[in-house]
Coordinates of C-alpha atoms in Angstrom, one line a residue:
X279 CA 118.3 80.1 99.7
X280 CA 121.2 82.3 100.5
X281 CA 120.2 85.8 101.3
X282 CA 122.7 88.5 100.4
X283 CA 122.6 92.1 101.4
X284 CA 123.5 94.3 98.4
X285 CA 125.2 97.5 99.2
X286 CA 124.1 99.1 96.0
X287 CA 120.8 100.3 94.7
X288 CA 117.8 100.2 97.0
X289 CA 119.2 97.6 99.4
X290 CA 119.8 98.6 103.0
X291 CA 123.2 99.9 104.1
X292 CA 123.8 100.2 107.8
X293 CA 125.1 103.6 108.9
X294 CA 128.2 102.2 110.6
X295 CA 129.3 100.6 107.3
X296 CA 129.4 103.8 105.3
X297 CA 132.9 105.0 106.4
X298 CA 134.3 101.6 105.5
X299 CA 132.7 101.6 102.1
X300 CA 133.8 105.1 101.4
X301 CA 137.3 104.3 102.4
X302 CA 137.3 101.2 100.1
X303 CA 136.2 103.4 97.2
X304 CA 138.9 105.8 97.8
X305 CA 141.5 103.0 98.2
X306 CA 140.7 101.6 94.7
X307 CA 140.8 105.1 93.1
X308 CA 144.1 105.9 94.8
X309 CA 145.7 102.6 93.6
X310 CA 144.7 103.4 90.1
X311 CA 145.9 106.9 90.3
X312 CA 149.3 105.9 91.6
X313 CA 149.6 103.2 88.9
X314 CA 148.7 105.7 86.2
X315 CA 151.1 108.3 87.4
X316 CA 154.0 105.8 87.8
X317 CA 153.5 104.3 84.3
X318 CA 153.1 107.8 82.8
X319 CA 156.4 108.9 84.4
X320 CA 158.1 105.7 83.2
X321 CA 156.9 106.3 79.6
X322 CA 157.9 110.0 79.6
X323 CA 161.3 109.3 81.2
X324 CA 162.4 106.2 79.3
X325 CA 160.3 106.1 76.1
X326 CA 159.3 109.7 75.4
X327 CA 158.7 108.7 71.7
X328 CA 155.6 106.8 72.6
X329 CA 154.3 109.3 75.2
X330 CA 151.6 110.7 72.8
X331 CA 150.1 107.4 71.6
X332 CA 150.2 106.2 75.2
X333 CA 148.4 109.3 76.4
X334 CA 145.8 109.1 73.6
X335 CA 145.1 105.5 74.5
X336 CA 144.5 106.4 78.1
X337 CA 142.1 109.3 77.2
X338 CA 140.4 107.5 74.4
X339 CA 139.8 104.4 76.5
X340 CA 138.4 106.4 79.5
X341 CA 136.1 108.3 77.1
X342 CA 134.8 105.3 75.2
X343 CA 134.1 103.6 78.6
X344 CA 132.0 106.5 79.6
X345 CA 130.0 106.3 76.4
X346 CA 129.7 102.5 76.4
X347 CA 128.6 102.2 80.1
X348 CA 125.0 103.6 79.7
X349 CA 124.5 101.5 76.6
X350 CA 125.5 98.3 78.4
X351 CA 123.1 99.2 81.2
X352 CA 120.3 99.8 78.7
X353 CA 121.0 96.5 77.0
X354 CA 121.0 94.9 80.5
X355 CA 124.5 93.5 79.8
X356 CA 125.1 92.8 83.5
X357 CA 127.6 90.3 85.0
X358 CA 126.3 87.0 86.5
X359 CA 128.3 86.0 89.5
X360 CA 129.3 82.4 89.9
X361 CA 127.6 80.7 92.9
X362 CA 130.8 79.0 94.1
X363 CA 132.7 82.3 94.3
X364 CA 133.2 84.4 97.5
X365 CA 129.9 85.6 99.0
X366 CA 131.3 89.1 99.1
X367 CA 131.2 89.2 95.3
X368 CA 127.4 88.6 95.1
X369 CA 126.8 92.3 95.4
X370 CA 128.6 92.8 92.1
X371 CA 125.9 91.0 90.2
X372 CA 124.4 93.2 87.5
X373 CA 127.5 95.3 87.0
X374 CA 127.9 95.9 83.2
X375 CA 130.4 93.6 81.5
X376 CA 132.0 93.3 78.0
X377 CA 134.2 96.3 79.0
X378 CA 136.9 95.0 76.7
X379 CA 135.0 96.7 73.9
X380 CA 135.9 100.1 75.5
X381 CA 139.7 99.8 75.5
X382 CA 141.0 97.1 73.2
X383 CA 139.8 98.8 70.0
X384 CA 141.2 102.1 71.2
X385 CA 144.7 100.8 71.9
X386 CA 144.8 98.9 68.7
X387 CA 143.6 101.8 66.5
X388 CA 146.0 104.3 68.2
X389 CA 149.0 101.9 67.7
X390 CA 147.9 101.1 64.1
X391 CA 147.6 104.7 63.0
X392 CA 150.9 105.6 64.7
X393 CA 152.7 102.7 63.1
X394 CA 151.3 103.3 59.6
X395 CA 149.3 100.1 59.8
X396 CA 152.6 98.0 60.0
X397 CA 152.3 94.2 59.3
X398 CA 153.6 93.5 62.8
X399 CA 150.8 95.6 64.2
X400 CA 148.3 93.8 62.0
X401 CA 149.4 90.4 63.2
X402 CA 149.0 91.4 66.9
X403 CA 145.7 93.2 66.2
X404 CA 144.1 90.3 64.4
X405 CA 145.2 87.8 67.1
X406 CA 143.8 90.1 69.8
X407 CA 140.5 90.6 68.0
X408 CA 140.1 86.9 67.3
X409 CA 140.4 86.1 71.0
X410 CA 138.2 89.1 71.9
X411 CA 135.5 87.6 69.7
X412 CA 135.7 84.3 71.6
X413 CA 135.4 86.3 74.8
X414 CA 132.5 88.4 73.5
X415 CA 130.6 85.2 72.5
X416 CA 131.2 83.8 76.0
X417 CA 130.0 87.0 77.7
X418 CA 127.0 87.2 75.4
X419 CA 125.9 83.7 76.2
X420 CA 126.3 84.4 79.9
X421 CA 124.0 87.5 79.6
X422 CA 121.5 85.8 77.4
X423 CA 121.2 82.6 79.5
X424 CA 121.4 84.6 82.8
X425 CA 123.9 82.1 84.1
X426 CA 127.7 82.0 84.6
X427 CA 128.1 79.1 82.2
X428 CA 128.7 80.8 78.8
X429 CA 130.5 78.8 76.2
X430 CA 131.0 75.1 77.0
X431 CA 134.6 74.7 78.3
X432 CA 135.5 72.2 75.6
X433 CA 134.2 74.5 72.8
X434 CA 136.0 77.5 74.3
X435 CA 139.2 75.6 74.6
X436 CA 138.8 74.3 71.0
X437 CA 138.4 77.9 69.7
X438 CA 141.4 79.1 71.7
X439 CA 143.6 76.3 70.3
X440 CA 142.3 76.8 66.8
X441 CA 143.2 80.5 66.9
X442 CA 146.5 79.6 68.4
X443 CA 147.3 77.1 65.6
X444 CA 146.5 79.7 62.9
X445 CA 148.8 82.2 64.6
X446 CA 151.6 79.5 64.8
X447 CA 151.1 78.9 61.1
X448 CA 151.6 82.6 60.5
X449 CA 154.8 82.6 62.6
X450 CA 156.1 79.6 60.6
X451 CA 155.2 81.3 57.3
X452 CA 157.1 84.4 58.5
X453 CA 160.1 82.2 59.3
X454 CA 160.7 83.5 62.8
X455 CA 163.6 81.9 64.6
X456 CA 162.5 78.9 66.7
X457 CA 164.7 79.9 69.7
X458 CA 164.2 80.9 73.3
X459 CA 166.3 83.9 74.2
X460 CA 167.2 84.4 77.9
X461 CA 169.0 87.6 79.1
X462 CA 172.6 86.9 80.2
X463 CA 172.4 83.3 78.8
X464 CA 171.8 83.7 75.1
X465 CA 169.5 82.0 72.6
X466 CA 168.5 78.4 73.0
X467 CA 167.5 76.6 69.8
X468 CA 164.3 74.6 70.3
X469 CA 163.7 73.4 66.8
X470 CA 160.3 71.7 66.5
X471 CA 159.7 72.0 70.2
X472 CA 159.1 75.7 69.7
X473 CA 155.7 75.2 68.2
X474 CA 154.1 73.3 71.1
X475 CA 155.6 75.9 73.4
X476 CA 154.1 78.7 71.3
X477 CA 150.7 77.1 71.3
X478 CA 150.9 76.6 75.1
X479 CA 151.9 80.2 75.6
X480 CA 148.9 81.4 73.5
X481 CA 146.3 79.3 75.2
X482 CA 147.9 79.5 78.7
X483 CA 148.2 83.3 78.6
X484 CA 144.6 83.6 77.5
X485 CA 143.4 81.6 80.5
X486 CA 145.8 83.2 83.0
X487 CA 144.5 86.7 82.3
X488 CA 141.0 85.3 82.4
X489 CA 141.6 83.8 85.9
X490 CA 143.2 87.0 87.1
X491 CA 140.1 89.0 86.2
X492 CA 138.4 88.2 89.5
X493 CA 138.8 91.4 91.4
X494 CA 138.1 95.1 90.6
X495 CA 141.1 96.5 88.7
X496 CA 143.3 93.4 89.2
X497 CA 143.7 92.1 85.6
X498 CA 143.7 95.6 83.9
X499 CA 146.4 97.0 86.3
X500 CA 148.7 93.9 86.2
X501 CA 148.5 93.6 82.4
X502 CA 149.1 97.3 82.0
X503 CA 152.4 96.8 83.9
X504 CA 153.3 93.7 82.0
X505 CA 152.6 95.4 78.6
X506 CA 154.8 98.3 79.7
X507 CA 157.5 95.8 80.5
X508 CA 157.2 94.2 77.1
X509 CA 157.4 97.6 75.5
X510 CA 160.5 98.5 77.5
X511 CA 162.3 95.3 76.4
X512 CA 161.1 95.1 72.8
X513 CA 163.7 95.3 70.1
X514 CA 161.1 96.0 67.4
X515 CA 159.8 99.7 67.7
X516 CA 156.4 98.7 66.3
X517 CA 155.8 96.0 68.9
X518 CA 157.0 98.4 71.6
X519 CA 154.4 100.9 70.3
X520 CA 151.6 98.3 70.4
X521 CA 152.5 97.3 73.9
X522 CA 152.6 100.9 75.3
X523 CA 149.3 101.8 73.5
X524 CA 147.5 98.8 74.9
X525 CA 149.1 99.5 78.3
X526 CA 147.6 103.0 78.1
X527 CA 144.2 101.7 77.1
X528 CA 144.2 99.4 80.2
X529 CA 144.9 102.5 82.4
X530 CA 142.0 104.3 80.8
X531 CA 139.8 101.4 81.5
X532 CA 140.7 101.5 85.2
X533 CA 138.8 104.8 85.4
X534 CA 135.7 102.6 85.3
X535 CA 137.1 99.3 86.7
X536 CA 138.9 100.4 89.9
X537 CA 137.2 99.3 93.1
X538 CA 134.2 99.5 93.3
X539 CA 134.0 98.8 89.6
X540 CA 131.3 100.3 87.5
X541 CA 132.4 98.2 84.4
X542 CA 133.9 94.8 84.1
X543 CA 136.2 93.8 81.1
X544 CA 134.6 90.4 80.9
X545 CA 136.0 87.6 78.8
X546 CA 135.8 90.1 76.0
X547 CA 138.7 91.9 77.5
X548 CA 140.6 89.2 79.3
X549 CA 140.9 86.9 76.4
X550 CA 141.8 89.7 74.1
X551 CA 144.5 90.9 76.5
X552 CA 145.9 87.4 76.8
X553 CA 146.1 87.1 73.0
X554 CA 147.9 90.5 72.8
X555 CA 150.4 89.6 75.5
X556 CA 151.2 86.2 73.9
X557 CA 151.3 87.6 70.3
X558 CA 153.7 90.4 71.4
X559 CA 156.0 88.0 73.2
X560 CA 156.2 85.5 70.4
X561 CA 156.7 88.0 67.6
X562 CA 159.3 89.9 69.7
X563 CA 161.2 86.9 71.1
X564 CA 160.2 88.0 74.6
X565 CA 158.8 84.7 76.1
X566 CA 161.3 85.2 79.0
X567 CA 159.8 88.7 79.7
X568 CA 156.2 87.5 79.6
X569 CA 157.0 84.6 82.0
X570 CA 159.0 86.7 84.4
X571 CA 157.1 90.0 84.4
X572 CA 153.8 88.2 84.2
X573 CA 154.7 86.2 87.3
X574 CA 151.4 87.1 89.0
X575 CA 149.5 85.7 86.0
X576 CA 151.6 82.6 86.2
X577 CA 150.9 82.2 89.9
X578 CA 147.1 82.7 89.4
X579 CA 147.1 80.0 86.8
X580 CA 149.3 77.6 88.8
X581 CA 147.1 78.1 91.9
X582 CA 144.1 76.7 89.9
X583 CA 146.1 73.8 88.4
X584 CA 147.5 72.8 91.8
X585 CA 144.1 73.2 93.6
X586 CA 142.3 71.0 91.1
X587 CA 145.2 68.5 90.9
X588 CA 145.5 68.1 94.7
X589 CA 141.8 67.8 95.1
X590 CA 141.5 65.0 92.5
X591 CA 144.6 63.2 93.9
X592 CA 143.4 63.2 97.5
X593 CA 139.9 62.1 96.4
X594 CA 141.4 59.1 94.6
X595 CA 143.6 58.3 97.6
X596 CA 141.2 58.9 100.5
X597 CA 137.8 59.1 98.9
X598 CA 137.4 62.7 100.0
X599 CA 139.0 65.6 98.1
X600 CA 141.1 68.1 100.0
X601 CA 142.1 71.6 99.0
X602 CA 145.5 73.3 99.1
X603 CA 143.9 76.8 99.2
X604 CA 140.8 78.2 100.7
X605 CA 139.7 79.0 97.2
X606 CA 141.4 79.4 93.8
X607 CA 142.6 81.4 92.1
X608 CA 145.2 82.8 94.5
X609 CA 143.5 86.2 94.9
X610 CA 140.4 84.5 96.3
X611 CA 142.6 82.5 98.8
X612 CA 143.9 85.8 100.1
X613 CA 140.5 87.4 100.2
X614 CA 139.0 84.6 102.3
X615 CA 142.0 84.9 104.6
X616 CA 140.9 88.4 105.5
X617 CA 142.5 90.6 102.9
X618 CA 140.4 93.3 101.3
X619 CA 140.2 93.6 97.5
X620 CA 142.2 96.8 97.6
X621 CA 144.9 95.1 99.6
X622 CA 145.2 92.1 97.3
X623 CA 145.2 94.3 94.2
X624 CA 147.7 96.7 95.6
X625 CA 150.0 93.8 96.6
X626 CA 149.8 92.3 93.1
X627 CA 150.5 95.7 91.5
X628 CA 153.5 96.1 93.6
X629 CA 154.9 92.7 93.0
X630 CA 154.3 93.0 89.2
X631 CA 156.0 96.4 89.2
X632 CA 159.0 94.8 91.0
X633 CA 159.1 92.0 88.5
X634 CA 159.0 94.4 85.6
X635 CA 161.7 96.6 87.1
X636 CA 164.1 93.6 87.8
X637 CA 163.4 92.2 84.3
X638 CA 164.1 95.5 82.6
X639 CA 167.4 95.8 84.6
X640 CA 168.4 92.3 83.7
X641 CA 167.7 93.1 80.0
X642 CA 169.7 96.3 80.2
X643 CA 172.6 94.5 81.9
X644 CA 172.7 91.9 79.2
X645 CA 173.1 94.6 76.5
X646 CA 169.5 94.9 75.5

């Protein structure tokens, strides 16, 4: 049996490790603070009309997280760490999960009240909550069974596809244009091909955010930036409001989720965020923005696909599977290469901020 020293609770902590642990704590806090200040400055400077709902979402999410945290501990809603993951993550076992309940409702309610419960808000809200429910069910099964299995993969995928099909039906009923708009190029008519693409975006974004949620603060911070990017480039003011409110809610959640995390979003949060991103992009004709600005999410998903595909291919060819990466997703590959969690998260924040900035400039340059 593998014996793991836990740096929390009553487990022994050597004196010479204390400075390193304290530094890591401050590193995660500093990253979240810089991200929060940068996004707040962006909102106030470029979209001052959404500054109040953005700020309310930050404060409301942070407050609700503080109220929910002791309840989750009392209910023993602790995360079960997968055995095949990095050994350094074993010490996170027992950290309360289902944190999506602390920020998604806040962002949605703030946006809904500010928009006058607009139908566009309602569509995104229902999609987000539907995927949140799937994630909550998965988290609940993990906690109940005390294993990292949760929903069977096929059942989980079936639910994701089913929700996606219902949303595609809603889009068809609304008569949205079946086009793909690219800045500087124009609109490409896809016709019937739009619907398989829409379903792929819905299910793929769900799983991409879920895969990225493997380090403290990683998914919440990256998605906060992508949501802000969607808000900046949205033509519909209601969709922009929803994006900024959810971005603020993610920032508020980082109060509890930055390294070393006291609360995990779980599948409750990651699947809900994936649904929100996909819904906003499809309703706002912003698939280009989601793909470009969410480049880190795309890279995380592709790293898993390539890892699995290469392993299966080499196993068929040689009888022994080989790996492209030390471990997938990509953030674990970097971690096993010697990067700290704070370094990986900081790098991914910076790259996402760069992608959002370039995407926004391209959109502005094309007359957006």
